Coordinates of C-alpha atoms and ligand atoms in Angstrom, one line a residue:
Chain Q
X22 CA -16.8 3.2 1.3
X23 CA -15.0 3.6 4.5
X24 CA -11.9 5.4 4.0
X25 CA -12.7 8.2 0.8
X26 CA -9.3 8.6 -1.1
X27 CA -7.1 11.2 -0.2
X28 CA -6.8 14.0 -2.2
X29 CA -3.9 16.7 -2.2
X30 CA -4.3 19.7 -4.0
X31 CA -1.6 22.5 -5.0
X32 CA -2.3 24.8 -2.6
X33 CA -2.1 22.7 0.3
X34 CA 0.6 20.8 -1.1
X35 CA 3.1 24.3 -1.5
X36 CA 2.1 24.6 2.0
X37 CA 2.8 21.4 3.9
X38 CA 6.2 21.5 1.9
X39 CA 6.9 24.4 3.0
X40 CA 6.1 23.8 6.7
X41 CA 8.8 20.2 6.4
X42 CA 11.2 22.6 5.0
X43 CA 10.9 24.9 7.7
X44 CA 10.9 21.9 10.2
X45 CA 14.0 20.4 8.7
X46 CA 15.9 24.0 9.1
X47 CA 14.8 25.0 12.7
X48 CA 14.9 21.7 14.0
X49 CA 18.7 21.5 12.3
X50 CA 17.5 17.9 11.0
X51 CA 18.7 15.9 8.1
X52 CA 15.4 14.5 6.4
X53 CA 11.8 15.8 6.7
X54 CA 9.7 13.5 5.6
X55 CA 5.3 13.1 5.6
X56 CA 3.8 9.7 5.3
X57 CA -0.4 9.0 5.1
X58 CA -1.2 6.3 6.8
X59 CA -1.6 3.9 4.6
X60 CA 2.5 4.0 3.6
X61 CA 2.4 6.9 1.4
X62 CA 4.6 9.3 1.1
X63 CA 3.2 13.4 1.0
X64 CA 6.0 15.4 1.0
X65 CA 9.5 15.4 2.4
X66 CA 12.6 17.9 2.6
X67 CA 16.4 18.1 3.2
X68 CA 19.0 15.8 2.0
X69 CA 16.7 13.8 0.4
X70 CA 19.0 13.2 -3.3
X71 CA 20.1 9.4 -1.8
X72 CA 16.8 8.1 0.1
X73 CA 14.3 5.9 -1.2
X74 CA 11.7 7.6 0.4
X75 CA 9.0 5.5 -1.0
X76 CA 10.2 2.7 0.8
X77 CA 10.7 4.6 3.7
X78 CA 7.3 6.2 3.4
X79 CA 5.7 1.9 3.6
X80 CA 8.3 0.9 6.5
X81 CA 6.6 4.0 8.8
X82 CA 3.4 3.5 7.9
X83 CA 4.5 -0.3 8.7
X84 CA 5.9 0.3 11.5
X85 CA 3.5 3.3 12.9
X86 CA 0.8 0.2 12.1
X87 CA 2.8 -2.2 13.9
X88 CA 3.9 -0.2 17.2
X89 CA 0.0 0.9 17.0
X90 CA -1.9 -2.6 17.2
X91 CA 1.2 -3.4 20.4
X92 CA -0.4 0.2 21.9
X93 CA -4.1 -1.6 21.8
X94 CA -2.6 -4.9 22.9
X95 CA -1.6 -3.0 26.2
X96 CA -4.5 -0.6 25.9
X97 CA -3.6 2.0 24.5
X98 CA -5.2 4.0 21.8
X99 CA -1.8 4.6 20.6
X100 CA 2.0 5.7 20.9
X101 CA 1.8 9.3 19.0
X102 CA 5.8 9.6 18.7
X103 CA 8.0 6.9 18.3
X104 CA 11.8 7.5 18.6
X105 CA 14.8 5.0 16.7
X106 CA 18.1 6.2 18.0
X107 CA 21.0 5.3 15.8
X108 CA 24.8 5.1 15.8
X109 CA 24.8 8.6 13.5
X110 CA 21.5 9.1 13.0
X111 CA 18.5 9.6 14.6
X112 CA 14.7 9.1 13.7
X113 CA 11.9 10.3 15.2
X114 CA 8.6 10.0 14.6
X115 CA 5.0 11.3 14.9
X116 CA 1.7 10.5 14.3
X117 CA 0.0 13.9 13.2
X118 CA -3.6 14.6 13.8
X119 CA -4.6 11.0 14.3
X120 CA -3.9 10.3 10.4
X121 CA -0.2 11.2 9.2
X122 CA 3.1 10.7 10.3
X123 CA 5.7 12.7 10.8
X124 CA 9.1 12.0 10.3
X125 CA 12.6 13.5 10.9
X126 CA 16.2 12.3 10.5
X127 CA 18.2 14.1 12.4
X128 CA 22.3 14.0 13.7
X129 CA 24.4 14.8 16.3
X130 CA 24.0 18.2 15.4
X131 CA 20.7 18.3 16.7
X132 CA 19.0 17.1 19.4
X133 CA 16.1 15.1 20.8
X134 CA 14.8 17.7 23.3
X135 CA 15.1 20.8 20.1
X136 CA 13.9 17.7 17.5
X137 CA 11.1 17.4 19.9
X138 CA 9.7 20.6 20.5
X139 CA 9.7 22.1 16.4
X140 CA 8.3 18.8 16.0
X141 CA 5.6 20.0 18.2
X142 CA 5.2 23.2 17.3
X143 CA 4.9 21.9 13.5
X144 CA 2.7 19.0 13.9
X145 CA -0.1 21.7 15.5
X146 CA -0.2 24.0 11.6
X147 CA 0.2 20.9 9.9
X148 CA -3.2 19.2 11.8
X149 CA -4.8 22.4 10.3
X150 CA -4.0 22.2 7.3
X151 CA -5.3 18.6 7.5
X152 CA -8.4 19.7 8.6
X153 CA -8.6 21.9 5.7
X154 CA -7.5 19.7 3.4
X155 CA -10.4 17.4 4.5
X156 CA -13.2 19.8 4.0
X157 CA -12.4 20.3 1.0
X158 CA -12.2 16.7 -0.6
X159 CA -15.5 16.2 1.6
X160 CA -17.2 19.4 -1.1
X161 CA -18.7 17.4 -4.2
X162 CA -18.2 20.7 -6.3
X163 CA -14.2 19.4 -6.1
X164 CA -14.9 16.5 -8.4
X165 CA -12.7 13.9 -9.1
X166 CA -10.1 14.3 -12.1
X167 CA -10.5 10.6 -12.8
X168 CA -14.2 10.8 -13.4
X169 CA -13.7 11.2 -17.5
X170 CA -10.9 8.7 -18.0
X171 CA -12.2 5.9 -20.5
X172 CA -11.7 2.8 -21.0
X173 CA -9.8 3.8 -23.8
X174 CA -7.5 5.5 -21.4
X175 CA -7.0 2.5 -18.9
X176 CA -6.1 0.0 -21.7
X177 CA -3.2 2.5 -23.3
X178 CA -1.8 2.2 -20.0
X179 CA -1.3 -1.4 -20.5
X180 CA -1.2 -1.7 -24.5
X181 CA 3.1 -0.9 -24.2
Chain C
X11 CA -7.4 4.3 -0.3
X12 CA -5.9 5.8 -3.5
X13 CA -4.7 8.6 -3.1
X14 CA -4.4 11.7 -5.6
X15 CA -2.0 14.6 -5.7
X16 CA -2.6 16.8 -8.1
X17 CA 0.3 18.9 -7.5
X18 CA 2.7 16.1 -8.6
X19 CA 0.9 14.5 -10.3
X20 CA 0.5 11.4 -9.5
X21 CA -2.5 8.6 -8.0
X22 CA -1.3 6.1 -6.4
X23 CA -3.2 2.8 -5.2
X24 CA -2.0 0.4 -2.4
X25 CA -3.1 -3.5 -4.1
X26 CA -2.6 -6.3 -1.5
X27 CA -1.7 -10.2 -2.9
X28 CA -3.9 -12.1 -0.2
X29 CA -3.7 -16.0 0.5
X30 CA -2.3 -19.5 2.1
X31 CA 0.7 -19.5 3.3
X32 CA 3.1 -20.6 0.2
X33 CA 1.1 -20.3 -2.0
X34 CA 3.0 -18.0 -4.6
X35 CA 2.4 -14.1 -3.3
X36 CA 6.1 -13.3 -2.9
X37 CA 6.8 -15.3 -6.2
X38 CA 4.0 -13.0 -7.7
X39 CA 6.2 -9.8 -6.8
X40 CA 9.4 -11.0 -7.7
X41 CA 8.5 -12.0 -11.1
X42 CA 7.0 -9.1 -11.4
X43 CA 10.2 -7.0 -10.0
X44 CA 12.0 -8.7 -12.1
X45 CA 10.6 -8.5 -16.2
X46 CA 9.7 -4.2 -15.1
X47 CA 12.3 -2.1 -16.3
X48 CA 14.3 0.0 -13.9
X49 CA 12.3 3.3 -14.2
X50 CA 9.3 2.0 -13.5
X51 CA 10.0 0.1 -9.8
X52 CA 11.5 1.1 -6.8
X53 CA 12.9 -1.4 -4.3
X54 CA 11.0 -4.5 -3.4
X55 CA 11.5 -5.0 0.2
X56 CA 10.3 -8.6 1.7
X57 CA 10.4 -8.1 5.8
X58 CA 11.0 -12.2 5.9
X59 CA 12.5 -14.6 7.9
X60 CA 15.9 -16.1 8.4
X61 CA 13.8 -19.3 6.7
X62 CA 12.0 -16.5 3.5
X63 CA 8.6 -17.0 5.3
X64 CA 7.3 -13.4 5.2
X65 CA 7.5 -12.6 7.9
X66 CA 5.2 -8.8 7.6
X67 CA 5.1 -8.0 4.5
X68 CA 6.8 -7.0 1.1
X69 CA 6.5 -4.1 -0.7
X70 CA 6.6 -3.3 -4.5
X71 CA 6.4 -0.1 -5.5
X72 CA 5.4 0.0 -9.8
X73 CA 4.9 2.9 -12.4
X74 CA 3.3 2.4 -14.9
X75 CA 2.7 5.0 -17.9
X76 CA 0.5 8.3 -17.4
X77 CA -3.3 8.9 -17.3
X78 CA -4.5 12.9 -18.9
X79 CA -0.4 14.1 -17.4
X80 CA -1.4 11.6 -13.8
X81 CA 1.5 9.1 -13.3
X82 CA -0.6 6.1 -11.7
X83 CA 1.5 4.1 -9.4
X84 CA 0.9 0.8 -7.7
X85 CA 2.2 -0.2 -4.5
X86 CA 1.8 -4.1 -4.4
X87 CA 1.8 -5.6 -1.0
X88 CA 1.5 -9.6 0.4
X89 CA 0.7 -10.7 3.4
X90 CA 1.9 -13.2 5.5
X91 CA 0.3 -16.2 4.6
X92 CA 0.3 -18.1 8.1
X93 CA -2.9 -18.5 10.3
X94 CA -1.0 -17.0 13.4
X95 CA 0.1 -13.7 11.6
X96 CA -3.5 -12.5 11.1
X97 CA -2.6 -8.8 13.1
X98 CA 0.0 -8.0 10.6
X99 CA -2.5 -8.9 7.9
X100 CA -5.1 -6.7 9.6
X101 CA -2.4 -4.2 9.2
X102 CA -1.8 -4.4 5.3
X103 CA -5.1 -4.3 4.3
X104 CA -5.8 -0.4 5.9
X105 CA -6.6 1.3 2.4
X106 CA -6.4 -1.4 0.4
X107 CA -7.9 -0.1 -3.0
X108 CA -7.9 -3.5 -4.9
X109 CA -6.7 -7.3 -3.7
X110 CA -5.4 -10.6 -5.5
X111 CA -7.0 -13.7 -3.9
X112 CA -4.1 -16.2 -4.5
X113 CA -4.7 -20.0 -4.4
X114 CA -3.1 -23.0 -4.5
X115 CA -4.1 -25.1 -6.8
X116 CA -2.9 -28.4 -4.8
X117 CA -5.5 -30.3 -4.2
X118 CA -4.6 -31.0 -0.4
X119 CA -4.7 -26.7 0.1
X120 CA -8.2 -26.4 -0.9
X121 CA -9.2 -26.5 2.9
X122 CA -6.0 -23.8 3.4
X123 CA -7.5 -21.9 0.7
X124 CA -10.9 -21.6 2.1
X125 CA -9.9 -20.2 4.9
X126 CA -7.7 -17.8 4.2
X127 CA -10.5 -16.0 1.4
X128 CA -13.2 -16.3 4.9
X129 CA -10.0 -15.0 7.2
X130 CA -9.9 -12.3 3.8
X131 CA -13.6 -12.0 4.3
X132 CA -13.5 -10.8 7.8
X133 CA -10.9 -8.7 7.9
X134 CA -11.7 -6.9 5.6
X135 CA -15.6 -6.4 6.9
X136 CA -13.8 -5.3 10.4
X137 CA -12.4 -2.2 8.4
X138 CA -16.2 -2.3 6.8
X139 CA -14.9 -3.0 3.2
X140 CA -17.6 -5.6 1.6
X141 CA -15.5 -8.1 -0.3
X142 CA -17.9 -8.4 -3.0
X143 CA -17.7 -4.0 -3.5
X144 CA -14.0 -3.6 -3.8
X145 CA -11.9 -4.7 -7.5
X146 CA -11.2 -8.3 -6.3
X147 CA -9.7 -11.4 -9.0
X148 CA -8.4 -14.0 -8.0
X149 CA -5.3 -16.6 -9.2
X150 CA -5.1 -20.2 -9.4
X151 CA -1.3 -20.5 -9.5
X152 CA 0.6 -22.8 -9.4
X153 CA -1.1 -25.4 -12.8
X154 CA 2.1 -26.7 -12.9
X155 CA 2.2 -29.2 -10.2
X156 CA 0.8 -32.5 -11.2
X157 CA -1.8 -32.7 -7.7
X158 CA -3.7 -29.5 -9.2
X159 CA -6.8 -29.5 -8.5
X160 CA -9.4 -28.9 -11.5
X161 CA -10.0 -25.3 -12.9
X162 CA -13.8 -26.8 -11.9
X163 CA -13.4 -27.6 -8.9
X164 CA -11.5 -24.0 -7.5
X165 CA -13.7 -21.8 -9.6
X166 CA -17.1 -24.2 -7.9
X167 CA -15.5 -24.0 -4.5
X168 CA -13.7 -20.7 -4.3
X169 CA -14.8 -17.8 -6.9
X170 CA -18.9 -18.5 -6.5
X171 CA -19.2 -14.8 -7.5
X172 CA -18.4 -15.7 -11.0
X173 CA -15.5 -12.6 -10.5
X174 CA -12.2 -12.5 -13.0
X175 CA -10.5 -15.7 -12.1
X176 CA -6.3 -16.5 -13.9
X177 CA -4.5 -19.1 -14.0
X178 CA -0.6 -18.8 -12.9
X179 CA 2.6 -20.5 -12.8
X180 CA 4.2 -18.2 -10.6
X181 CA 7.4 -19.4 -10.7
X182 CA 8.1 -18.8 -14.7
X183 CA 5.8 -16.2 -14.5
X184 CA 2.4 -17.6 -16.9
X185 CA -0.1 -15.0 -16.0
X186 CA 1.1 -12.6 -13.4
X187 CA 1.3 -10.1 -15.4
X188 CA -2.5 -11.1 -16.5
X189 CA -3.4 -11.1 -13.4
X190 CA -2.0 -7.6 -12.3
X191 CA -3.2 -6.1 -14.6
X192 CA -6.8 -7.3 -14.8
X193 CA -7.0 -6.0 -10.9
X194 CA -5.2 -2.5 -11.8
X195 CA -7.8 -1.8 -14.3
X196 CA -10.2 -2.8 -12.2
X197 CA -8.8 -0.4 -9.4
X198 CA -8.6 2.6 -11.5
X199 CA -12.5 2.0 -13.1
X200 CA -13.0 1.9 -9.3
X201 CA -11.5 5.1 -9.4
X202 CA -13.3 6.6 -11.9
X203 CA -16.5 6.0 -10.4
X204 CA -15.4 8.7 -7.7
X205 CA -15.3 6.7 -4.0
Ligands
GDP7 N1 5.7 -25.4 -8.8 C1 5.4 -23.8 -8.7 N2 6.2 -24.0 -7.4 C2 5.7 -22.3 -7.5 C3 4.8 -21.6 -8.0 N3 4.9 -20.1 -7.0 C4 5.2 -20.4 -6.0 N4 5.8 -21.7 -6.0 C5 7.0 -21.9 -4.9 O1 6.7 -22.2 -3.8 C6 6.9 -22.3 -2.5 C7 6.1 -20.3 -1.5 O2 6.0 -19.5 -2.8 P1 5.9 -18.0 -2.1 O3 5.8 -16.9 -3.4 O4 7.0 -17.8 -1.0 O5 4.6 -18.4 -0.9 P2 3.9 -16.9 0.0 O6 4.3 -17.8 1.0 O7 2.5 -17.1 -0.6 O8 4.7 -15.9 -0.7 C8 8.7 -21.7 -3.2 O9 9.1 -22.3 -3.7 C9 8.0 -20.8 -4.8 O10 9.5 -21.1 -5.8 C10 3.9 -22.2 -9.1 O11 3.3 -21.6 -9.9 N5 4.8 -23.5 -9.4
MG8 MG1 5.3 -14.3 0.6

């Protein structure tokens, strides 16, 4: 299969979450979240309490996929940064290491310049963590937690 | 491409409902949404035109329960069926773990079914997926209509590979969950095998 599954381990998850927290603080952002290109939420930080992060993740990936399609049509590889300006809140979306999407939501207490600067730095670190994660996933010794599930486990899921 | 998170102990899988325009893909998701407990579902998102035709995708996140301490979550997507939305369909297929092909049983939609299935095969192949190798089921929808073709004929034309097939009337919900369960099961069995 062309795209292997993504596996997130405790260690990397903690590093990534800490990084999102820090970015959110340093960029004066309201929310930071990280999504894989297929629309699944990887991590989030900030005031996520009343946000529908699952929907945000799916739509963000759709947005990146659509603008990526646009980019190809005009001969670009992809647009690595997108910015959406709202009346109150703004969205800064960027692609990290070619495979994950970093989103910062911020309002008037921050600025596009500050967000860009902080995102740039965080992206380098994030890309490093994901490099490491990819190598770890390819290590056959890591195994899959699902190798041992039985047909019964699967059936039970549908029996209620 | 499933996403296994050891930290939140979650596993996320992506299922795409494919098929010609107006065959009932969105209706499948709407029924699932309507019949699922609030705590097991997220918001259903439909990116549709003013005339209710799916423009980009419908999206519905579902939780099915736990397996060995992992929450299993399925993200259901539909594609826009109209021929001219091919670029959107390709995007939605990215990272897919399982496919439901929804066929419109009406005799006059047979061409459209065949064309859409071929389009699915081509778009998957472009991403290195083989329709014969991925979790995949077929649903024959709109069984209630008088102009529906016989199951034998649908089978002969659309299911030469003899994969799991289901009859449905998505508008009333009949067959909708059977289809979903079947594809979800195949996806989980695939996970069991590893990649
Ligand atoms: N009679 C009948 N109509 C259906 C059935 N399923 C869907 N429809 C109708 O077919 C039309 C198109 O359905 P929709 O879900 O939007 O199709 P999509 O383009 O595949 O998303 C709608 O008017 C539905 O109410 C069915 O099983 N029987
Ligand atoms: Mg639709």
